[in-house]
Amino acid sequence: MASPMNSDSGWFLALALGVSFIKCLLINAYHSTDFEVHRNWLAVTHSMPVSKWYYEATSEWTLDYPPFFAWFEYGLSHVAAYFDKEMLVVRNLNYASPATVLFQRLSVIVTDVVFIYAIKEFNSWSCAIYRCCKCLREDKGKELLWKPSFILATLLLWNFGLIIVDHIHFQYNGFLFGVLLLSVARHFQSKTDGSVHWKSFSPFRFVVLGSIVLTTFALSFGPFIALGQIPQVLSRLFPFKRGLCHAYWAPNVWALYNIVDKVLSMLGVKLGMLDINKLPKATMTGGLVQEFQHTVLPSVSPLVTLICTLLSILPALFHMWYRPSGGRGFLRCIVICALGSFMFGWHVHEKAILMAILPLSWLAVEHREDARTFLILSTTGHFSLFPLLFTAQELPIKILLMLLFTIFSFTSLKKLFRGRLVSSVEATYLLGLIPLAVICELVYPLTPWHHTLPFIPLLLTSIYCALGVTYSFIRLYISLLTVPSTTSKGKCQ
Amino acid sequence: MDNWSLVSMCVLLGLTTRWAVSFNSYSGASKPPMFGDYEAQRHWQEVAYNLPVHEWYLNTTDNNLSYWGLDYPPLTAYHSLLCAYVAKLINPAWVELHTSRGYESSSHKLFMRTTVLIADILLYIPAVFLYCFYLSNGSSKKKVATALCILLYPGLILIDYGHFQYNNVSLGLALWGVVGLGSGWDLLGSLAFTLALNYKQMELYHSLPFFCYLLGKCIKQGLVGRGLFLLLKISLSVLATFALCWLPFLSEPQQVLQVLHRLFPVARGLFEDKVANTWCSLNVLIKIKTLILTHFCIAFSLALTFLFVLPSSIKLLTKPTMWQFKLALVNSSLAFFLFSFQVHEKSILLPALPVCLLMNELPLMATWFLLVSTFRLRRAFRTVTKICGAVLLARNKSNLSLCDLSLSAVTETALFLPFVQFGISMAAMAVLSTASAALEPPARLPDLFPVLVSIFSCMHFLASLLYFNFVQLTEPPSRRGQKKTN
């Protein structure tokens, strides 16, 4: 039963505190090399002068994020000094004292406050829009657990991918995504209609926008432009020598491309059309990060991936330009651009799927079709993150949290939209994740191939999830092109 | 349809919290020669697997009782035997006689933690849900919320998954006993409780209410006729269960005495370490432990315990309802905790479990008690986060049932316990926690903080004892949330 006013702000705080407390419990969980990466960056930014930041190479984990992140690490390093000064020494490679772990983990948890604040703002913006039209799907009168605002807050705050990537694997995605979400929310809080019609186009506004962007870039890259280090910075930010795919293939188009190439080359050898001696050995499946060539299909260069990415996102951009549909349309475009870049980008990490899943959450509580896409994308996307946590101790955590999130998203969205959200084929595909998990986590490690062909479970996960991700991408485009464009007031669909 | 999803989400949340806590260190990690409770449990597996049954409790060349000798009843030993069989399959080195002493490895830790989790999944968690769904009032959402609150009680999680013990087995069995009694299945309920008693002898703290409730029920049904028949059935089943558990030891009376001697080490003194009961707190002012002779201490503590247990038990005997039963469980175990002999701080779980069951009717007092009990246990950062978790859960739950809370708050306020005192108490706990973590105690009083915490908690427990006794003995006629009587 819905409770009086107390619960309106109370539940959000309870959700936020609850997830923070889970994050605190995960302080002593496994952390990946990214932990050392960030410790190294703390050390580099703290101990070295700015001119050396992008040249420092004592550790293999060189600074490969843009300057604002470096400044962020610099700020953190001053707090770190109170926990353990030793972590700020560049030579202390792989230094991980309890105080270091505590500090690093706490920094992620505390900076997530930005993310939490952003969600709150986002929610209040959505509620503001709800109030200006008489919609069926209003917040009022509903039980707390099935209110759209509650569902959205939970889907974002308790997002499985974000928790395991940020708080176990170790990264700062929550904070960064919070900044993005805040910028979107602020942008639409200032006006009800996000469109820029040609009629109201003004050179003045364009110049103001342009100068804001340029100033930000200037602040960020300024010092390095002054030092003449831009080529070095860019080479660190965009390391094209790393190969088309990461050691673990992100479930995108290139993963499918790779497997087709492999199958064709095996078929070719079997049918006698290819000479096995001329084939490069164990290139892509070797699990190493390097440049490689395809055997049967043409090799893919960074330029090709760029063109493919642009081609995949241009229709969405044009659609938004010519038929703007307020906040929802803008978010849809963001999702498609994020997913397009994920699908066709160069050296994509599987964690990038979160950039598409998180904004899609908002669309999912709004629109039935998007809810369907969200369920497929989030389930497969989150499952594709499983190989990130490969230790036995973390296995129960990832399964329990995944189940928790999946059950919540399915039951809440089903309750919100009444009726089946996934077709039988889709349901079968999603249920197929269970035997896949059993094979990859439990059965395969007990087989003899575990040592000779360790890449197989990763390959299977990657390919299986790539199908779901590709399908979601297509669905998103279909819903973009078929949903009638509306003004921001017309939320009721 | 909604229920199963809410229930599964609660279970998943409970299991996640438990497993996440298990990442941390266990008692006695890397601390030779004695290590801690974790090594004790591992050692019992070793003893149970390698030695014949009649040697388990004896001091022999193969079984040195001074190194973590078995001091729980036989069911613990059988459980250890079961775990040992599994351990042997995975890695025999874990339970090798003598050579496995002090064995520590990450895979062994994983194994041990898994055994606790399995016990939770099989025993404790189902009992909690059965209790909430069949023996508590309110909407299904409220029942699920109550179950979640009970599952997230930090004290049990910290001791079982942090320190390392198997309290979930004995408490789970005791809870099955409560569920059985509440559903009218007296025989099964008493069977479950007997098993709990045979797992850990501390369940004796709960035994008096079980006894009085069942006896009272028999008397109500008439001591000539159905009542007598029921009494006989229960007595026979209890005796049979005891006999079954103690079967291997019944061949010689010497064996039985030896086991009892291990279970009740009266030679160890009035209390050990810092425990939040009256004796330890009194010891600060008057050194009773050294001033008074042991057998005098035993007599004194026995007398005081029974003094405080008697009113509640008599009331239960005359009015055997579930509400009275739950309150009696609290009062009895709290009285034992505060006044009994050789009480360990972990025994606070015994009153904590029945207090969890009172969460629906007395949310404020229950939450207050549970928070103090957790605060008492360990003052690590983890504990602080767990306390916060519990607080927000309580708050969340109270949000979901605001009108119920206000009604019981009214009742509670009528008994002079406003929210203000709760707030002050919480603030004091926060200050004490921060101080003990951040400050160094003065050189003259190295134990200052543990003693302060101990006394603080003891005061709260004494107040709770008086309060719960008051509630039980002066049961108001129109008690909202009265359980269905059977």
mmCIF file of N, CA and C in Angstrom, chain B residues 191-285:
data_model
loop_
_atom_site.group_PDB
_atom_site.id
_atom_site.type_symbol
_atom_site.label_atom_id
_atom_site.label_comp_id
_atom_site.label_asym_id
_atom_site.label_seq_id
_atom_site.Cartn_x
_atom_site.Cartn_y
_atom_site.Cartn_z
ATOM 1 N N LEU B 191 10.146 -31.616 17.884
ATOM 2 C CA LEU B 191 11.232 -32.394 17.279
ATOM 3 C C LEU B 191 12.317 -31.474 16.755
ATOM 4 N N ALA B 192 11.893 -30.449 16.013
ATOM 5 C CA ALA B 192 12.855 -29.506 15.451
ATOM 6 C C ALA B 192 13.645 -28.835 16.571
ATOM 7 N N PHE B 193 12.954 -28.433 17.621
ATOM 8 C CA PHE B 193 13.659 -27.760 18.702
ATOM 9 C C PHE B 193 14.627 -28.702 19.414
ATOM 10 N N THR B 194 14.228 -29.953 19.564
ATOM 11 C CA THR B 194 15.135 -30.922 20.192
ATOM 12 C C THR B 194 16.410 -31.070 19.373
ATOM 13 N N LEU B 195 16.240 -31.073 18.058
ATOM 14 C CA LEU B 195 17.421 -31.147 17.202
ATOM 15 C C LEU B 195 18.288 -29.907 17.393
ATOM 16 N N ALA B 196 17.632 -28.740 17.507
ATOM 17 C CA ALA B 196 18.389 -27.505 17.735
ATOM 18 C C ALA B 196 19.191 -27.620 19.024
ATOM 19 N N LEU B 197 18.539 -28.152 20.047
ATOM 20 C CA LEU B 197 19.192 -28.314 21.347
ATOM 21 C C LEU B 197 20.377 -29.254 21.246
ATOM 22 N N ASN B 198 20.224 -30.273 20.424
ATOM 23 C CA ASN B 198 21.316 -31.221 20.254
ATOM 24 C C ASN B 198 22.401 -30.700 19.342
ATOM 25 N N TYR B 199 22.165 -29.548 18.720
ATOM 26 C CA TYR B 199 23.210 -28.951 17.896
ATOM 27 C C TYR B 199 24.077 -28.006 18.721
ATOM 28 N N LYS B 200 23.422 -27.129 19.461
ATOM 29 C CA LYS B 200 24.170 -26.247 20.359
ATOM 30 C C LYS B 200 23.447 -26.189 21.694
ATOM 31 N N GLN B 201 24.198 -26.413 22.758
ATOM 32 C CA GLN B 201 23.562 -26.466 24.072
ATOM 33 C C GLN B 201 23.045 -25.101 24.505
ATOM 34 N N MET B 202 23.478 -24.040 23.838
ATOM 35 C CA MET B 202 22.975 -22.710 24.201
ATOM 36 C C MET B 202 21.481 -22.577 23.961
ATOM 37 N N GLU B 203 20.931 -23.447 23.103
ATOM 38 C CA GLU B 203 19.491 -23.394 22.863
ATOM 39 C C GLU B 203 18.698 -23.655 24.136
ATOM 40 N N LEU B 204 19.384 -24.087 25.196
ATOM 41 C CA LEU B 204 18.711 -24.221 26.495
ATOM 42 C C LEU B 204 18.085 -22.911 26.923
ATOM 43 N N TYR B 205 18.670 -21.814 26.442
ATOM 44 C CA TYR B 205 18.101 -20.508 26.760
ATOM 45 C C TYR B 205 16.650 -20.428 26.284
ATOM 46 N N HIS B 206 16.355 -21.156 25.173
ATOM 47 C CA HIS B 206 14.993 -21.123 24.619
ATOM 48 C C HIS B 206 14.123 -22.239 25.166
ATOM 49 N N SER B 207 14.725 -23.174 25.893
ATOM 50 C CA SER B 207 13.989 -24.401 26.194
ATOM 51 C C SER B 207 12.824 -24.177 27.151
ATOM 52 N N LEU B 208 13.020 -23.269 28.106
ATOM 53 C CA LEU B 208 11.947 -23.072 29.092
ATOM 54 C C LEU B 208 10.637 -22.610 28.446
ATOM 55 N N PRO B 209 10.682 -21.601 27.563
ATOM 56 C CA PRO B 209 9.423 -21.224 26.894
ATOM 57 C C PRO B 209 8.775 -22.354 26.115
ATOM 58 N N PHE B 210 9.607 -23.139 25.387
ATOM 59 C CA PHE B 210 9.047 -24.272 24.643
ATOM 60 C C PHE B 210 8.323 -25.211 25.601
ATOM 61 N N PHE B 211 9.002 -25.495 26.708
ATOM 62 C CA PHE B 211 8.440 -26.412 27.689
ATOM 63 C C PHE B 211 7.138 -25.862 28.269
ATOM 64 N N CYS B 212 7.192 -24.592 28.692
ATOM 65 C CA CYS B 212 6.008 -24.016 29.331
ATOM 66 C C CYS B 212 4.843 -23.893 28.355
ATOM 67 N N TYR B 213 5.154 -23.521 27.132
ATOM 68 C CA TYR B 213 4.091 -23.385 26.137
ATOM 69 C C TYR B 213 3.389 -24.721 25.907
ATOM 70 N N LEU B 214 4.209 -25.749 25.692
ATOM 71 C CA LEU B 214 3.617 -27.057 25.405
ATOM 72 C C LEU B 214 2.868 -27.601 26.615
ATOM 73 N N LEU B 215 3.488 -27.425 27.792
ATOM 74 C CA LEU B 215 2.821 -27.917 29.006
ATOM 75 C C LEU B 215 1.519 -27.169 29.236
ATOM 76 N N GLY B 216 1.593 -25.843 29.052
ATOM 77 C CA GLY B 216 0.395 -25.027 29.216
ATOM 78 C C GLY B 216 -0.707 -25.466 28.268
ATOM 79 N N LYS B 217 -0.299 -25.782 27.047
ATOM 80 C CA LYS B 217 -1.288 -26.209 26.054
ATOM 81 C C LYS B 217 -1.914 -27.535 26.475
ATOM 82 N N CYS B 218 -1.056 -28.438 26.975
ATOM 83 C CA CYS B 218 -1.574 -29.729 27.410
ATOM 84 C C CYS B 218 -2.554 -29.551 28.554
ATOM 85 N N ILE B 219 -2.188 -28.678 29.480
ATOM 86 C CA ILE B 219 -3.060 -28.425 30.619
ATOM 87 C C ILE B 219 -4.397 -27.857 30.147
ATOM 88 N N LYS B 220 -4.344 -26.945 29.204
ATOM 89 C CA LYS B 220 -5.579 -26.342 28.691
ATOM 90 C C LYS B 220 -6.485 -27.386 28.065
ATOM 91 N N GLN B 221 -5.851 -28.383 27.421
ATOM 92 C CA GLN B 221 -6.665 -29.405 26.782
ATOM 93 C C GLN B 221 -7.141 -30.443 27.789
ATOM 94 N N GLY B 222 -6.764 -30.248 29.025
ATOM 95 C CA GLY B 222 -7.214 -31.151 30.068
ATOM 96 C C GLY B 222 -6.180 -32.217 30.373
ATOM 97 N N LEU B 223 -5.688 -32.217 31.610
ATOM 98 C CA LEU B 223 -4.634 -33.168 31.945
ATOM 99 C C LEU B 223 -5.116 -34.607 32.056
ATOM 100 N N VAL B 224 -6.407 -34.807 32.017
ATOM 101 C CA VAL B 224 -6.888 -36.191 31.892
ATOM 102 C C VAL B 224 -7.599 -36.271 30.551
ATOM 103 N N GLY B 225 -7.011 -36.969 29.602
ATOM 104 C CA GLY B 225 -7.641 -37.012 28.287
ATOM 105 C C GLY B 225 -6.691 -36.511 27.228
ATOM 106 N N ARG B 226 -7.153 -35.622 26.370
ATOM 107 C CA ARG B 226 -6.364 -35.206 25.220
ATOM 108 C C ARG B 226 -5.046 -34.572 25.633
ATOM 109 N N GLY B 227 -5.120 -33.776 26.676
ATOM 110 C CA GLY B 227 -3.916 -33.095 27.143
ATOM 111 C C GLY B 227 -2.828 -34.072 27.531
ATOM 112 N N LEU B 228 -3.211 -35.045 28.287
ATOM 113 C CA LEU B 228 -2.244 -36.045 28.737
ATOM 114 C C LEU B 228 -1.658 -36.799 27.562
ATOM 115 N N PHE B 229 -2.544 -37.131 26.615
ATOM 116 C CA PHE B 229 -2.109 -37.852 25.435
ATOM 117 C C PHE B 229 -1.073 -37.035 24.668
ATOM 118 N N LEU B 230 -1.375 -35.751 24.522
ATOM 119 C CA LEU B 230 -0.449 -34.852 23.816
ATOM 120 C C LEU B 230 0.883 -34.786 24.553
ATOM 121 N N LEU B 231 0.791 -34.671 25.887
ATOM 122 C CA LEU B 231 1.993 -34.572 26.707
ATOM 123 C C LEU B 231 2.865 -35.802 26.529
ATOM 124 N N LEU B 232 2.205 -36.962 26.547
ATOM 125 C CA LEU B 232 2.958 -38.205 26.377
ATOM 126 C C LEU B 232 3.614 -38.274 25.006
ATOM 127 N N LYS B 233 2.846 -37.900 23.973
ATOM 128 C CA LYS B 233 3.395 -37.943 22.615
ATOM 129 C C LYS B 233 4.646 -37.084 22.514
ATOM 130 N N ILE B 234 4.523 -35.848 23.035
ATOM 131 C CA ILE B 234 5.644 -34.928 22.925
ATOM 132 C C ILE B 234 6.843 -35.448 23.707
ATOM 133 N N SER B 235 6.590 -35.883 24.941
ATOM 134 C CA SER B 235 7.700 -36.363 25.773
ATOM 135 C C SER B 235 8.408 -37.530 25.120
ATOM 136 N N LEU B 236 7.600 -38.461 24.585
ATOM 137 C CA LEU B 236 8.212 -39.631 23.954
ATOM 138 C C LEU B 236 9.047 -39.242 22.749
ATOM 139 N N SER B 237 8.514 -38.318 21.935
ATOM 140 C CA SER B 237 9.263 -37.948 20.728
ATOM 141 C C SER B 237 10.546 -37.208 21.102
ATOM 142 N N VAL B 238 10.461 -36.378 22.138
ATOM 143 C CA VAL B 238 11.670 -35.662 22.563
ATOM 144 C C VAL B 238 12.724 -36.642 23.058
ATOM 145 N N LEU B 239 12.262 -37.572 23.909
ATOM 146 C CA LEU B 239 13.206 -38.558 24.440
ATOM 147 C C LEU B 239 13.798 -39.405 23.327
ATOM 148 N N ALA B 240 12.955 -39.794 22.391
ATOM 149 C CA ALA B 240 13.438 -40.615 21.280
ATOM 150 C C ALA B 240 14.487 -39.871 20.477
ATOM 151 N N THR B 241 14.228 -38.574 20.238
ATOM 152 C CA THR B 241 15.191 -37.774 19.461
ATOM 153 C C THR B 241 16.514 -37.678 20.199
ATOM 154 N N PHE B 242 16.425 -37.398 21.486
ATOM 155 C CA PHE B 242 17.643 -37.353 22.288
ATOM 156 C C PHE B 242 18.406 -38.659 22.204
ATOM 157 N N ALA B 243 17.657 -39.744 22.377
ATOM 158 C CA ALA B 243 18.284 -41.066 22.353
ATOM 159 C C ALA B 243 18.981 -41.297 21.026
ATOM 160 N N LEU B 244 18.290 -40.918 19.928
ATOM 161 C CA LEU B 244 18.856 -41.109 18.602
ATOM 162 C C LEU B 244 20.153 -40.330 18.437
ATOM 163 N N CYS B 245 20.144 -39.079 18.907
ATOM 164 C CA CYS B 245 21.341 -38.246 18.738
ATOM 165 C C CYS B 245 22.492 -38.763 19.585
ATOM 166 N N TRP B 246 22.151 -39.246 20.807
ATOM 167 C CA TRP B 246 23.203 -39.645 21.721
ATOM 168 C C TRP B 246 23.497 -41.141 21.660
ATOM 169 N N LEU B 247 22.890 -41.828 20.728
ATOM 170 C CA LEU B 247 23.002 -43.283 20.638
ATOM 171 C C LEU B 247 24.421 -43.823 20.796
ATOM 172 N N PRO B 248 25.371 -43.313 20.033
ATOM 173 C CA PRO B 248 26.718 -43.892 20.135
ATOM 174 C C PRO B 248 27.329 -43.730 21.518
ATOM 175 N N PHE B 249 26.809 -42.776 22.315
ATOM 176 C CA PHE B 249 27.420 -42.513 23.610
ATOM 177 C C PHE B 249 26.677 -43.180 24.764
ATOM 178 N N LEU B 250 25.520 -43.813 24.424
ATOM 179 C CA LEU B 250 24.702 -44.352 25.503
ATOM 180 C C LEU B 250 25.220 -45.672 26.025
ATOM 181 N N SER B 251 26.224 -46.256 25.350
ATOM 182 C CA SER B 251 26.700 -47.572 25.776
ATOM 183 C C SER B 251 27.322 -47.504 27.163
ATOM 184 N N GLU B 252 28.000 -46.396 27.493
ATOM 185 C CA GLU B 252 28.551 -46.284 28.849
ATOM 186 C C GLU B 252 28.127 -44.977 29.492
ATOM 187 N N PRO B 253 27.765 -44.992 30.754
ATOM 188 C CA PRO B 253 27.425 -43.742 31.441
ATOM 189 C C PRO B 253 28.602 -42.785 31.506
ATOM 190 N N GLN B 254 29.845 -43.353 31.509
ATOM 191 C CA GLN B 254 31.050 -42.525 31.535
ATOM 192 C C GLN B 254 31.087 -41.565 30.354
ATOM 193 N N GLN B 255 30.706 -42.118 29.191
ATOM 194 C CA GLN B 255 30.707 -41.340 27.954
ATOM 195 C C GLN B 255 29.788 -40.135 28.083
ATOM 196 N N VAL B 256 28.574 -40.439 28.569
ATOM 197 C CA VAL B 256 27.571 -39.377 28.684
ATOM 198 C C VAL B 256 28.075 -38.278 29.602
ATOM 199 N N LEU B 257 28.672 -38.691 30.726
ATOM 200 C CA LEU B 257 29.186 -37.706 31.680
ATOM 201 C C LEU B 257 30.297 -36.874 31.057
ATOM 202 N N GLN B 258 31.159 -37.545 30.313
ATOM 203 C CA GLN B 258 32.270 -36.842 29.678
ATOM 204 C C GLN B 258 31.743 -35.787 28.694
ATOM 205 N N VAL B 259 30.745 -36.190 27.912
ATOM 206 C CA VAL B 259 30.174 -35.237 26.946
ATOM 207 C C VAL B 259 29.573 -34.054 27.694
ATOM 208 N N LEU B 260 28.832 -34.346 28.752
ATOM 209 C CA LEU B 260 28.219 -33.264 29.523
ATOM 210 C C LEU B 260 29.285 -32.357 30.115
ATOM 211 N N HIS B 261 30.362 -32.979 30.544
ATOM 212 C CA HIS B 261 31.462 -32.198 31.111
ATOM 213 C C HIS B 261 32.034 -31.237 30.061
ATOM 214 N N ARG B 262 32.125 -31.713 28.817
ATOM 215 C CA ARG B 262 32.632 -30.843 27.744
ATOM 216 C C ARG B 262 31.633 -29.735 27.417
ATOM 217 N N LEU B 263 30.330 -30.080 27.487
ATOM 218 C CA LEU B 263 29.318 -29.088 27.111
ATOM 219 C C LEU B 263 29.157 -27.991 28.154
ATOM 220 N N PHE B 264 29.366 -28.329 29.406
ATOM 221 C CA PHE B 264 29.133 -27.349 30.476
ATOM 222 C C PHE B 264 30.390 -27.188 31.316
ATOM 223 N N PRO B 265 31.332 -26.408 30.823
ATOM 224 C CA PRO B 265 32.625 -26.281 31.512
ATOM 225 C C PRO B 265 32.541 -25.338 32.706
ATOM 226 N N VAL B 266 32.033 -25.829 33.801
ATOM 227 C CA VAL B 266 31.821 -24.964 34.960
ATOM 228 C C VAL B 266 33.126 -24.483 35.562
ATOM 229 N N ALA B 267 34.200 -25.176 35.251
ATOM 230 C CA ALA B 267 35.477 -24.761 35.826
ATOM 231 C C ALA B 267 35.992 -23.468 35.220
ATOM 232 N N ARG B 268 35.383 -23.038 34.118
ATOM 233 C CA ARG B 268 35.953 -21.883 33.418
ATOM 234 C C ARG B 268 35.599 -20.543 34.020
ATOM 235 N N GLY B 269 34.755 -20.509 35.021
ATOM 236 C CA GLY B 269 34.526 -19.227 35.680
ATOM 237 C C GLY B 269 33.267 -18.523 35.216
ATOM 238 N N LEU B 270 32.995 -17.406 35.875
ATOM 239 C CA LEU B 270 31.728 -16.713 35.685
ATOM 240 C C LEU B 270 31.569 -16.149 34.267
ATOM 241 N N PHE B 271 32.647 -15.608 33.747
ATOM 242 C CA PHE B 271 32.580 -15.131 32.367
ATOM 243 C C PHE B 271 33.988 -15.069 31.798
ATOM 244 N N GLU B 272 34.052 -15.012 30.488
ATOM 245 C CA GLU B 272 35.341 -14.888 29.803
ATOM 246 C C GLU B 272 35.298 -13.680 28.900
ATOM 247 N N ASP B 273 36.394 -13.015 28.784
ATOM 248 C CA ASP B 273 36.445 -11.896 27.841
ATOM 249 C C ASP B 273 35.407 -10.826 28.181
ATOM 250 N N LYS B 274 35.181 -9.938 27.254
ATOM 251 C CA LYS B 274 34.217 -8.859 27.518
ATOM 252 C C LYS B 274 32.859 -9.280 26.982
ATOM 253 N N VAL B 275 31.898 -9.424 27.850
ATOM 254 C CA VAL B 275 30.562 -9.765 27.376
ATOM 255 C C VAL B 275 29.578 -8.814 28.043
ATOM 256 N N ALA B 276 28.571 -8.423 27.303
ATOM 257 C CA ALA B 276 27.679 -7.363 27.793
ATOM 258 C C ALA B 276 26.634 -7.908 28.759
ATOM 259 N N ASN B 277 27.066 -8.697 29.754
ATOM 260 C CA ASN B 277 26.059 -9.106 30.730
ATOM 261 C C ASN B 277 26.386 -8.500 32.093
ATOM 262 N N THR B 278 25.539 -8.753 33.053
ATOM 263 C CA THR B 278 25.658 -8.054 34.329
ATOM 264 C C THR B 278 26.958 -8.389 35.043
ATOM 265 N N TRP B 279 27.391 -9.649 34.968
ATOM 266 C CA TRP B 279 28.572 -10.038 35.739
ATOM 267 C C TRP B 279 29.802 -9.303 35.255
ATOM 268 N N CYS B 280 29.937 -9.242 33.956
ATOM 269 C CA CYS B 280 31.102 -8.568 33.392
ATOM 270 C C CYS B 280 31.042 -7.074 33.708
ATOM 271 N N SER B 281 29.874 -6.518 33.622
ATOM 272 C CA SER B 281 29.736 -5.088 33.914
ATOM 273 C C SER B 281 29.967 -4.812 35.395
ATOM 274 N N LEU B 282 29.423 -5.684 36.253
ATOM 275 C CA LEU B 282 29.624 -5.508 37.692
ATOM 276 C C LEU B 282 31.096 -5.638 38.060
ATOM 277 N N ASN B 283 31.773 -6.503 37.334
ATOM 278 C CA ASN B 283 33.177 -6.770 37.605
ATOM 279 C C ASN B 283 34.022 -5.511 37.525
ATOM 280 N N VAL B 284 33.540 -4.543 36.752
ATOM 281 C CA VAL B 284 34.265 -3.277 36.627
ATOM 282 C C VAL B 284 34.316 -2.568 37.971
ATOM 283 N N LEU B 285 33.187 -2.657 38.713
ATOM 284 C CA LEU B 285 33.124 -1.965 40.007
ATOM 285 C C LEU B 285 33.650 -2.856 41.133
#
